[in-house]
mmCIF file of C-alpha atoms in Angstrom:
data_model
loop_
_atom_site.group_PDB
_atom_site.id
_atom_site.type_symbol
_atom_site.label_atom_id
_atom_site.label_comp_id
_atom_site.label_asym_id
_atom_site.label_seq_id
_atom_site.Cartn_x
_atom_site.Cartn_y
_atom_site.Cartn_z
ATOM 1 C CA MET E 1433 -11.212 -11.658 -3.615
ATOM 2 C CA ASP E 1434 -14.245 -9.471 -3.409
ATOM 3 C CA ARG E 1435 -13.636 -6.443 -5.564
ATOM 4 C CA ARG E 1436 -10.969 -4.511 -7.364
ATOM 5 C CA LEU E 1437 -9.844 -1.439 -5.421
ATOM 6 C CA ALA E 1438 -7.101 0.022 -7.592
ATOM 7 C CA ALA E 1439 -4.674 -0.714 -10.379
ATOM 8 C CA GLY E 1440 -1.234 0.633 -11.115
ATOM 9 C CA GLY E 1441 1.619 -0.023 -13.461
ATOM 10 C CA MET E 1442 2.822 -3.156 -11.659
ATOM 11 C CA GLY E 1443 -0.184 -4.615 -9.869
ATOM 12 C CA ILE E 1444 -3.873 -4.732 -9.108
ATOM 13 C CA VAL E 1445 -5.216 -4.371 -5.561
ATOM 14 C CA TYR E 1446 -8.322 -6.257 -4.424
ATOM 15 C CA SER E 1447 -10.228 -6.385 -1.170
ATOM 16 C CA ALA E 1448 -10.614 -9.837 0.339
ATOM 17 C CA ARG E 1449 -11.438 -11.711 3.523
ATOM 18 C CA GLU E 1450 -8.602 -13.530 5.256
ATOM 19 C CA VAL E 1451 -10.429 -16.674 6.361
ATOM 20 C CA ALA E 1452 -8.035 -17.930 9.042
ATOM 21 C CA LEU E 1453 -8.092 -14.652 10.990
ATOM 22 C CA ASP E 1454 -11.597 -13.560 9.916
ATOM 23 C CA ARG E 1455 -10.575 -10.069 8.832
ATOM 24 C CA ARG E 1456 -10.698 -7.850 5.772
ATOM 25 C CA VAL E 1457 -7.409 -7.360 3.908
ATOM 26 C CA ALA E 1458 -6.077 -5.888 0.678
ATOM 27 C CA ILE E 1459 -4.219 -8.131 -1.750
ATOM 28 C CA LYS E 1460 -1.868 -6.737 -4.373
ATOM 29 C CA VAL E 1461 -1.370 -9.098 -7.331
ATOM 30 C CA LEU E 1462 1.215 -8.730 -10.075
ATOM 31 C CA ARG E 1463 -0.473 -7.903 -13.378
ATOM 32 C CA PRO E 1464 -0.628 -11.173 -15.381
ATOM 33 C CA GLU E 1465 0.737 -9.536 -18.521
ATOM 34 C CA LEU E 1466 3.890 -8.560 -16.572
ATOM 35 C CA ALA E 1467 4.538 -11.975 -15.020
ATOM 36 C CA THR E 1468 8.102 -12.470 -16.225
ATOM 37 C CA ALA E 1469 10.759 -13.934 -13.948
ATOM 38 C CA VAL E 1470 12.305 -10.474 -13.466
ATOM 39 C CA ALA E 1471 8.955 -8.848 -12.654
ATOM 40 C CA ARG E 1472 8.068 -11.640 -10.205
ATOM 41 C CA GLU E 1473 11.380 -11.178 -8.406
ATOM 42 C CA ARG E 1474 10.968 -7.393 -8.253
ATOM 43 C CA PHE E 1475 7.383 -7.668 -7.011
ATOM 44 C CA LEU E 1476 8.273 -10.137 -4.243
ATOM 45 C CA ARG E 1477 11.304 -8.037 -3.286
ATOM 46 C CA GLU E 1478 8.954 -5.054 -2.878
ATOM 47 C CA ALA E 1479 6.770 -7.127 -0.535
ATOM 48 C CA GLN E 1480 9.788 -8.284 1.488
ATOM 49 C CA LEU E 1481 11.107 -4.750 1.884
ATOM 50 C CA LEU E 1482 7.711 -3.389 2.895
ATOM 51 C CA ALA E 1483 7.208 -6.193 5.408
ATOM 52 C CA ARG E 1484 10.380 -5.029 7.178
ATOM 53 C CA LEU E 1485 8.921 -1.571 7.720
ATOM 54 C CA GLN E 1486 7.128 -1.195 11.010
ATOM 55 C CA HIS E 1487 5.809 2.357 11.237
ATOM 56 C CA PRO E 1488 2.382 3.747 12.184
ATOM 57 C CA ASN E 1489 2.263 5.802 8.968
ATOM 58 C CA ILE E 1490 3.119 2.989 6.543
ATOM 59 C CA VAL E 1491 0.551 0.414 5.419
ATOM 60 C CA PRO E 1492 1.793 -2.907 6.873
ATOM 61 C CA VAL E 1493 2.430 -5.981 4.724
ATOM 62 C CA HIS E 1494 1.639 -9.320 6.386
ATOM 63 C CA ARG E 1495 2.327 -12.051 3.858
ATOM 64 C CA ALA E 1496 3.658 -12.734 0.374
ATOM 65 C CA ASP E 1497 3.143 -15.803 -1.756
ATOM 66 C CA GLU E 1498 2.464 -16.991 -5.279
ATOM 67 C CA ARG E 1499 -0.566 -18.742 -6.740
ATOM 68 C CA ASP E 1500 -1.027 -19.967 -10.295
ATOM 69 C CA GLY E 1501 2.267 -18.336 -11.249
ATOM 70 C CA LEU E 1502 1.261 -14.888 -9.988
ATOM 71 C CA PRO E 1503 2.905 -13.379 -6.921
ATOM 72 C CA PHE E 1504 0.797 -11.443 -4.440
ATOM 73 C CA TYR E 1505 1.111 -9.857 -1.050
ATOM 74 C CA VAL E 1506 -1.382 -9.212 1.692
ATOM 75 C CA MET E 1507 -1.622 -5.945 3.598
ATOM 76 C CA ASP E 1508 -4.036 -4.068 5.813
ATOM 77 C CA LEU E 1509 -7.210 -2.962 4.082
ATOM 78 C CA ILE E 1510 -7.382 0.773 4.683
ATOM 79 C CA GLU E 1511 -10.963 1.917 5.153
ATOM 80 C CA GLY E 1512 -10.491 5.585 4.461
ATOM 81 C CA GLN E 1513 -10.091 7.890 1.556
ATOM 82 C CA THR E 1514 -6.993 8.719 -0.398
ATOM 83 C CA LEU E 1515 -5.515 12.175 -0.350
ATOM 84 C CA ALA E 1516 -6.477 12.402 -4.034
ATOM 85 C CA ASP E 1517 -10.138 11.772 -3.129
ATOM 86 C CA ARG E 1518 -10.000 14.353 -0.347
ATOM 87 C CA LEU E 1519 -8.335 16.999 -2.526
ATOM 88 C CA ALA E 1520 -11.058 16.553 -5.152
ATOM 89 C CA ALA E 1521 -13.468 17.934 -2.543
ATOM 90 C CA GLY E 1522 -11.427 21.120 -2.133
ATOM 91 C CA PRO E 1523 -8.365 22.463 -0.350
ATOM 92 C CA LEU E 1524 -7.324 21.241 3.085
ATOM 93 C CA PRO E 1525 -6.985 23.568 6.076
ATOM 94 C CA THR E 1526 -3.390 24.557 6.868
ATOM 95 C CA ASP E 1527 -3.314 22.725 10.217
ATOM 96 C CA LYS E 1528 -4.387 19.468 8.534
ATOM 97 C CA VAL E 1529 -1.793 19.903 5.769
ATOM 98 C CA LEU E 1530 0.928 20.324 8.406
ATOM 99 C CA ARG E 1531 -0.192 17.184 10.308
ATOM 100 C CA LEU E 1532 -0.310 15.114 7.118
ATOM 101 C CA ALA E 1533 3.087 16.425 5.999
ATOM 102 C CA ARG E 1534 4.590 15.459 9.375
ATOM 103 C CA ASP E 1535 3.139 11.944 9.067
ATOM 104 C CA LEU E 1536 4.503 11.528 5.554
ATOM 105 C CA VAL E 1537 7.945 12.878 6.392
ATOM 106 C CA GLU E 1538 8.151 10.479 9.358
ATOM 107 C CA ALA E 1539 7.066 7.549 7.148
ATOM 108 C CA LEU E 1540 9.579 8.425 4.449
ATOM 109 C CA ALA E 1541 12.339 8.932 7.031
ATOM 110 C CA ALA E 1542 11.648 5.461 8.470
ATOM 111 C CA ALA E 1543 11.741 3.921 5.000
ATOM 112 C CA HIS E 1544 14.973 5.734 4.131
ATOM 113 C CA ALA E 1545 16.553 4.649 7.418
ATOM 114 C CA ALA E 1546 15.802 1.057 6.334
ATOM 115 C CA GLY E 1547 17.383 1.697 2.922
ATOM 116 C CA ILE E 1548 14.035 1.820 1.106
ATOM 117 C CA ILE E 1549 13.035 4.575 -1.298
ATOM 118 C CA HIS E 1550 9.370 5.192 -2.102
ATOM 119 C CA ARG E 1551 9.258 5.401 -5.875
ATOM 120 C CA ASP E 1552 5.666 6.551 -6.288
ATOM 121 C CA VAL E 1553 4.702 9.248 -3.764
ATOM 122 C CA LYS E 1554 1.440 10.765 -4.998
ATOM 123 C CA PRO E 1555 -1.970 11.604 -3.521
ATOM 124 C CA GLU E 1556 -3.429 8.259 -4.700
ATOM 125 C CA ASN E 1557 -0.894 6.391 -2.500
ATOM 126 C CA ILE E 1558 -1.572 8.410 0.650
ATOM 127 C CA PHE E 1559 -4.480 7.200 2.766
ATOM 128 C CA LEU E 1560 -6.279 9.360 5.304
ATOM 129 C CA ILE E 1561 -7.449 7.673 8.493
ATOM 130 C CA GLY E 1562 -8.927 10.095 10.995
ATOM 131 C CA HIS E 1563 -6.247 12.710 11.598
ATOM 132 C CA ARG E 1564 -3.322 10.738 10.233
ATOM 133 C CA ALA E 1565 -1.826 9.751 6.902
ATOM 134 C CA LEU E 1566 -0.619 6.301 5.837
ATOM 135 C CA LEU E 1567 1.779 5.809 2.973
ATOM 136 C CA GLY E 1568 1.273 2.806 0.738
ATOM 137 C CA ASP E 1569 2.242 1.348 -2.648
ATOM 138 C CA PHE E 1570 5.978 1.932 -2.769
ATOM 139 C CA GLY E 1571 6.162 0.983 -6.444
#
């Protein structure tokens, strides 16, 4: 793992290089202080549910595993800014807000259709890539 990208209540996200496929990825690791059997199960269940979601506005999960007693999962590394970062620079134009809202509603609708509820929708979990939004970190 190269560097820490973010931390939340349940896990820490790092950037890394996936050696076998020679690509950059993000790895979310369960916080060590939370590594109980129940937390491990919940964390891996989150990864399994997210891996089932195939939608252009949801950050894809590729793999889940455990090392040294800590579960982790691997997902695309998003090279963009979060909505929180963008909003810190000032308000968005109305047309961009409408495009981003459409992307997020479509992502949430796909998750709900699969029986998955995003439990942490906030600007820090919305990534902006060009003219589209990607929803990540379902909590």
